[in-house]
Amino acid sequence: FADLSELGGGADVALSADGAEGDATPGDSRFSVRHAVVAAAADYFYKSPLTGVPASLVLGTVPFVRDGGSSRPSLEMLKSLLTRGWSVLLFPSGTRGAATGLKPGFAYVAVDAGVPVVPIHLTGPEQAMPKGSHLPLPGGLVALIGVPLDPGDDYDELVVRTQQAFDELGGGPAD
């Protein structure tokens, strides 16, 4: 994608960790989502143009390479989107399942771009879009939104704080 901003954007939504709605202001726990994309596994959703194009257009995804050192261009693309005002949804465990054993890529993106991490615990993504499926199934998701975490400047420390936030939301070992 040369310039994703040309695609328009998602809803202009302000959300709060405490469930309040309204305009986000600096210093509170609200955040605004104007343009958003989901980082989707390139090896799964983008195996061919027949699956990649619909994934991008219907699901609002961008390809993300998950293979170790090969993920650097994907991480750079996500940083670029963030610095241009986009919101990026990543599954830091590398899958739609439980947020345990977080991979550090999200921390590299957040720290380097200087953007907060908003932990969101999703219940139901593995039923709404089971592995092997290319389109979402009817059903619902429940999203518990945590307080935005300042990225700081330490990647490893951000991974630990994010895992703790997921655990507090009900998405980790504390279940």
mmCIF file of C-alpha atoms in Angstrom:
data_model
loop_
_atom_site.group_PDB
_atom_site.id
_atom_site.type_symbol
_atom_site.label_atom_id
_atom_site.label_comp_id
_atom_site.label_asym_id
_atom_site.label_seq_id
_atom_site.Cartn_x
_atom_site.Cartn_y
_atom_site.Cartn_z
ATOM 1 C CA PHE A 1 0.000 0.000 0.000
ATOM 2 C CA ALA A 2 1.551 3.279 -1.049
ATOM 3 C CA ASP A 3 -0.717 5.466 1.081
ATOM 4 C CA LEU A 4 -3.411 3.797 3.152
ATOM 5 C CA SER A 5 -4.962 7.134 4.030
ATOM 6 C CA GLU A 6 -6.458 7.165 0.535
ATOM 7 C CA LEU A 7 -8.613 4.185 1.503
ATOM 8 C CA GLY A 8 -10.660 6.346 3.850
ATOM 9 C CA GLY A 9 -10.762 5.099 7.383
ATOM 10 C CA GLY A 10 -12.673 3.407 10.083
ATOM 11 C CA ALA A 11 -15.187 5.090 12.296
ATOM 12 C CA ASP A 12 -14.180 8.136 14.276
ATOM 13 C CA VAL A 13 -14.678 6.666 17.734
ATOM 14 C CA ALA A 14 -13.598 7.743 21.194
ATOM 15 C CA LEU A 15 -13.387 4.959 23.729
ATOM 16 C CA SER A 16 -12.496 4.871 27.385
ATOM 17 C CA ALA A 17 -11.087 2.237 29.670
ATOM 18 C CA ASP A 18 -13.984 2.932 32.034
ATOM 19 C CA GLY A 19 -16.650 2.650 29.323
ATOM 20 C CA ALA A 20 -17.263 6.398 28.982
ATOM 21 C CA GLU A 21 -17.791 7.825 25.533
ATOM 22 C CA GLY A 22 -16.999 11.250 24.164
ATOM 23 C CA ASP A 23 -14.075 13.278 22.942
ATOM 24 C CA ALA A 24 -10.641 12.097 23.982
ATOM 25 C CA THR A 25 -8.495 14.698 25.691
ATOM 26 C CA PRO A 26 -4.778 14.565 26.513
ATOM 27 C CA GLY A 27 -4.100 13.012 29.887
ATOM 28 C CA ASP A 28 -7.294 11.006 30.257
ATOM 29 C CA SER A 29 -7.746 7.307 29.595
ATOM 30 C CA ARG A 30 -9.728 7.860 26.399
ATOM 31 C CA PHE A 31 -8.317 7.444 22.972
ATOM 32 C CA SER A 32 -9.654 8.160 19.546
ATOM 33 C CA VAL A 33 -9.686 5.788 16.603
ATOM 34 C CA ARG A 34 -10.044 7.464 13.225
ATOM 35 C CA HIS A 35 -8.215 5.230 10.752
ATOM 36 C CA ALA A 36 -7.520 1.661 11.790
ATOM 37 C CA VAL A 37 -6.022 -1.452 10.247
ATOM 38 C CA VAL A 38 -5.477 -4.966 11.528
ATOM 39 C CA ALA A 39 -2.060 -6.550 11.081
ATOM 40 C CA ALA A 40 -2.874 -9.952 9.563
ATOM 41 C CA ALA A 41 -0.557 -12.909 9.108
ATOM 42 C CA ALA A 42 0.942 -12.670 5.623
ATOM 43 C CA ASP A 43 1.524 -16.429 5.513
ATOM 44 C CA TYR A 44 -2.178 -17.051 6.160
ATOM 45 C CA PHE A 45 -4.256 -14.207 4.719
ATOM 46 C CA TYR A 46 -1.930 -13.184 1.897
ATOM 47 C CA LYS A 47 -0.940 -16.533 0.371
ATOM 48 C CA SER A 48 -2.341 -15.327 -2.943
ATOM 49 C CA PRO A 49 -4.061 -12.259 -4.398
ATOM 50 C CA LEU A 50 -7.330 -14.201 -4.198
ATOM 51 C CA THR A 51 -7.152 -14.156 -0.404
ATOM 52 C CA GLY A 52 -5.027 -11.044 0.191
ATOM 53 C CA VAL A 53 -7.155 -8.521 -1.680
ATOM 54 C CA PRO A 54 -10.433 -9.500 0.058
ATOM 55 C CA ALA A 55 -8.646 -9.579 3.436
ATOM 56 C CA SER A 56 -7.496 -6.004 2.905
ATOM 57 C CA LEU A 57 -10.726 -4.654 1.475
ATOM 58 C CA VAL A 58 -13.303 -6.534 3.564
ATOM 59 C CA LEU A 59 -11.479 -6.989 6.861
ATOM 60 C CA GLY A 60 -9.285 -3.858 6.801
ATOM 61 C CA THR A 61 -6.029 -5.776 7.102
ATOM 62 C CA VAL A 62 -2.428 -5.181 6.100
ATOM 63 C CA PRO A 63 0.039 -8.043 5.647
ATOM 64 C CA PHE A 64 2.336 -8.809 8.566
ATOM 65 C CA VAL A 65 5.247 -11.231 8.174
ATOM 66 C CA ARG A 66 5.602 -13.211 11.406
ATOM 67 C CA ASP A 67 8.900 -14.983 10.720
ATOM 68 C CA GLY A 68 11.600 -13.604 13.009
ATOM 69 C CA GLY A 69 14.096 -11.444 11.109
ATOM 70 C CA SER A 70 11.775 -11.328 8.101
ATOM 71 C CA SER A 71 9.270 -9.272 10.089
ATOM 72 C CA ARG A 72 11.375 -6.085 10.055
ATOM 73 C CA PRO A 73 9.713 -4.567 6.918
ATOM 74 C CA SER A 74 6.277 -5.301 8.424
ATOM 75 C CA LEU A 75 7.253 -3.623 11.696
ATOM 76 C CA GLU A 76 8.554 -0.590 9.797
ATOM 77 C CA MET A 77 5.294 -0.347 7.820
ATOM 78 C CA LEU A 78 3.263 -0.420 11.064
ATOM 79 C CA LYS A 79 5.487 2.284 12.594
ATOM 80 C CA SER A 80 4.944 4.408 9.489
ATOM 81 C CA LEU A 81 1.170 4.010 9.754
ATOM 82 C CA LEU A 82 1.215 4.953 13.439
ATOM 83 C CA THR A 83 3.299 8.071 12.873
ATOM 84 C CA ARG A 84 0.761 9.125 10.198
ATOM 85 C CA GLY A 85 -2.142 8.892 12.654
ATOM 86 C CA TRP A 86 -3.438 5.374 12.003
ATOM 87 C CA SER A 87 -4.370 2.943 14.756
ATOM 88 C CA VAL A 88 -2.987 -0.564 14.371
ATOM 89 C CA LEU A 89 -4.509 -3.675 15.900
ATOM 90 C CA LEU A 90 -1.945 -6.387 16.569
ATOM 91 C CA PHE A 91 -2.398 -9.767 18.195
ATOM 92 C CA PRO A 92 0.828 -9.719 20.259
ATOM 93 C CA SER A 93 0.645 -13.441 21.008
ATOM 94 C CA GLY A 94 0.812 -14.029 17.257
ATOM 95 C CA THR A 95 -2.634 -15.599 17.061
ATOM 96 C CA ARG A 96 -6.317 -14.929 17.685
ATOM 97 C CA GLY A 97 -6.218 -16.968 20.894
ATOM 98 C CA ALA A 98 -5.253 -16.021 24.439
ATOM 99 C CA ALA A 99 -2.777 -13.170 24.923
ATOM 100 C CA THR A 100 -0.074 -15.178 26.645
ATOM 101 C CA GLY A 101 3.553 -15.473 25.660
ATOM 102 C CA LEU A 102 3.572 -12.081 23.966
ATOM 103 C CA LYS A 103 5.980 -11.601 21.076
ATOM 104 C CA PRO A 104 8.042 -8.391 21.324
ATOM 105 C CA GLY A 105 7.272 -6.954 17.866
ATOM 106 C CA PHE A 106 4.431 -4.780 19.181
ATOM 107 C CA ALA A 107 6.815 -3.244 21.742
ATOM 108 C CA TYR A 108 9.366 -2.343 19.052
ATOM 109 C CA VAL A 109 6.618 -0.625 17.079
ATOM 110 C CA ALA A 110 5.147 1.256 20.068
ATOM 111 C CA VAL A 111 8.437 2.385 21.621
ATOM 112 C CA ASP A 112 10.002 3.435 18.317
ATOM 113 C CA ALA A 113 6.837 5.282 17.169
ATOM 114 C CA GLY A 114 6.261 6.762 20.647
ATOM 115 C CA VAL A 115 2.647 5.632 20.809
ATOM 116 C CA PRO A 116 0.766 4.059 23.724
ATOM 117 C CA VAL A 117 -0.271 0.421 23.800
ATOM 118 C CA VAL A 118 -3.962 -0.073 24.496
ATOM 119 C CA PRO A 119 -4.491 -3.605 25.805
ATOM 120 C CA ILE A 120 -7.725 -5.100 24.511
ATOM 121 C CA HIS A 121 -8.826 -8.524 25.685
ATOM 122 C CA LEU A 122 -11.093 -10.115 23.098
ATOM 123 C CA THR A 123 -13.380 -12.988 23.984
ATOM 124 C CA GLY A 124 -14.584 -14.968 21.001
ATOM 125 C CA PRO A 125 -12.196 -14.251 18.099
ATOM 126 C CA GLU A 126 -11.386 -17.938 17.704
ATOM 127 C CA GLN A 127 -15.133 -18.627 17.235
ATOM 128 C CA ALA A 128 -15.815 -15.565 15.058
ATOM 129 C CA MET A 129 -12.958 -16.438 12.720
ATOM 130 C CA PRO A 130 -11.606 -19.924 13.407
ATOM 131 C CA LYS A 131 -8.267 -20.944 11.987
ATOM 132 C CA GLY A 132 -8.858 -22.203 8.474
ATOM 133 C CA SER A 133 -11.642 -19.691 7.810
ATOM 134 C CA HIS A 134 -11.094 -16.716 5.507
ATOM 135 C CA LEU A 135 -14.211 -14.756 6.437
ATOM 136 C CA PRO A 136 -15.731 -13.995 9.824
ATOM 137 C CA LEU A 137 -18.640 -16.128 10.995
ATOM 138 C CA PRO A 138 -21.809 -14.745 12.561
ATOM 139 C CA GLY A 139 -21.458 -14.217 16.263
ATOM 140 C CA GLY A 140 -20.148 -11.710 18.697
ATOM 141 C CA LEU A 141 -16.972 -10.543 20.296
ATOM 142 C CA VAL A 142 -16.566 -9.055 23.729
ATOM 143 C CA ALA A 143 -13.785 -6.485 24.055
ATOM 144 C CA LEU A 144 -12.443 -5.420 27.434
ATOM 145 C CA ILE A 145 -10.363 -2.279 26.942
ATOM 146 C CA GLY A 146 -7.548 -1.522 29.342
ATOM 147 C CA VAL A 147 -5.919 1.754 30.228
ATOM 148 C CA PRO A 148 -3.424 2.956 27.569
ATOM 149 C CA LEU A 149 0.168 2.147 28.527
ATOM 150 C CA ASP A 150 2.910 4.696 27.924
ATOM 151 C CA PRO A 151 5.498 2.916 25.762
ATOM 152 C CA GLY A 152 8.517 4.241 27.668
ATOM 153 C CA ASP A 153 11.881 3.385 26.144
ATOM 154 C CA ASP A 154 12.449 -0.236 27.210
ATOM 155 C CA TYR A 155 11.033 -2.891 24.868
ATOM 156 C CA ASP A 156 11.239 -5.766 27.343
ATOM 157 C CA GLU A 157 9.653 -3.761 30.145
ATOM 158 C CA LEU A 158 6.749 -2.809 27.862
ATOM 159 C CA VAL A 159 6.164 -6.486 27.040
ATOM 160 C CA VAL A 160 6.012 -7.295 30.781
ATOM 161 C CA ARG A 161 3.638 -4.390 31.545
ATOM 162 C CA THR A 162 1.407 -5.326 28.624
ATOM 163 C CA GLN A 163 1.216 -8.965 29.733
ATOM 164 C CA GLN A 164 0.267 -7.775 33.230
ATOM 165 C CA ALA A 165 -2.480 -5.596 31.743
ATOM 166 C CA PHE A 166 -3.843 -8.551 29.735
ATOM 167 C CA ASP A 167 -3.783 -10.698 32.872
ATOM 168 C CA GLU A 168 -5.756 -8.032 34.765
ATOM 169 C CA LEU A 169 -8.329 -7.887 31.948
ATOM 170 C CA GLY A 170 -8.798 -11.645 32.135
ATOM 171 C CA GLY A 171 -6.691 -12.674 29.188
ATOM 172 C CA GLY A 172 -3.766 -14.395 30.838
ATOM 173 C CA PRO A 173 -2.488 -16.682 33.568
ATOM 174 C CA ALA A 174 -4.471 -14.926 36.298
ATOM 175 C CA ASP A 175 -7.712 -16.437 34.885
#
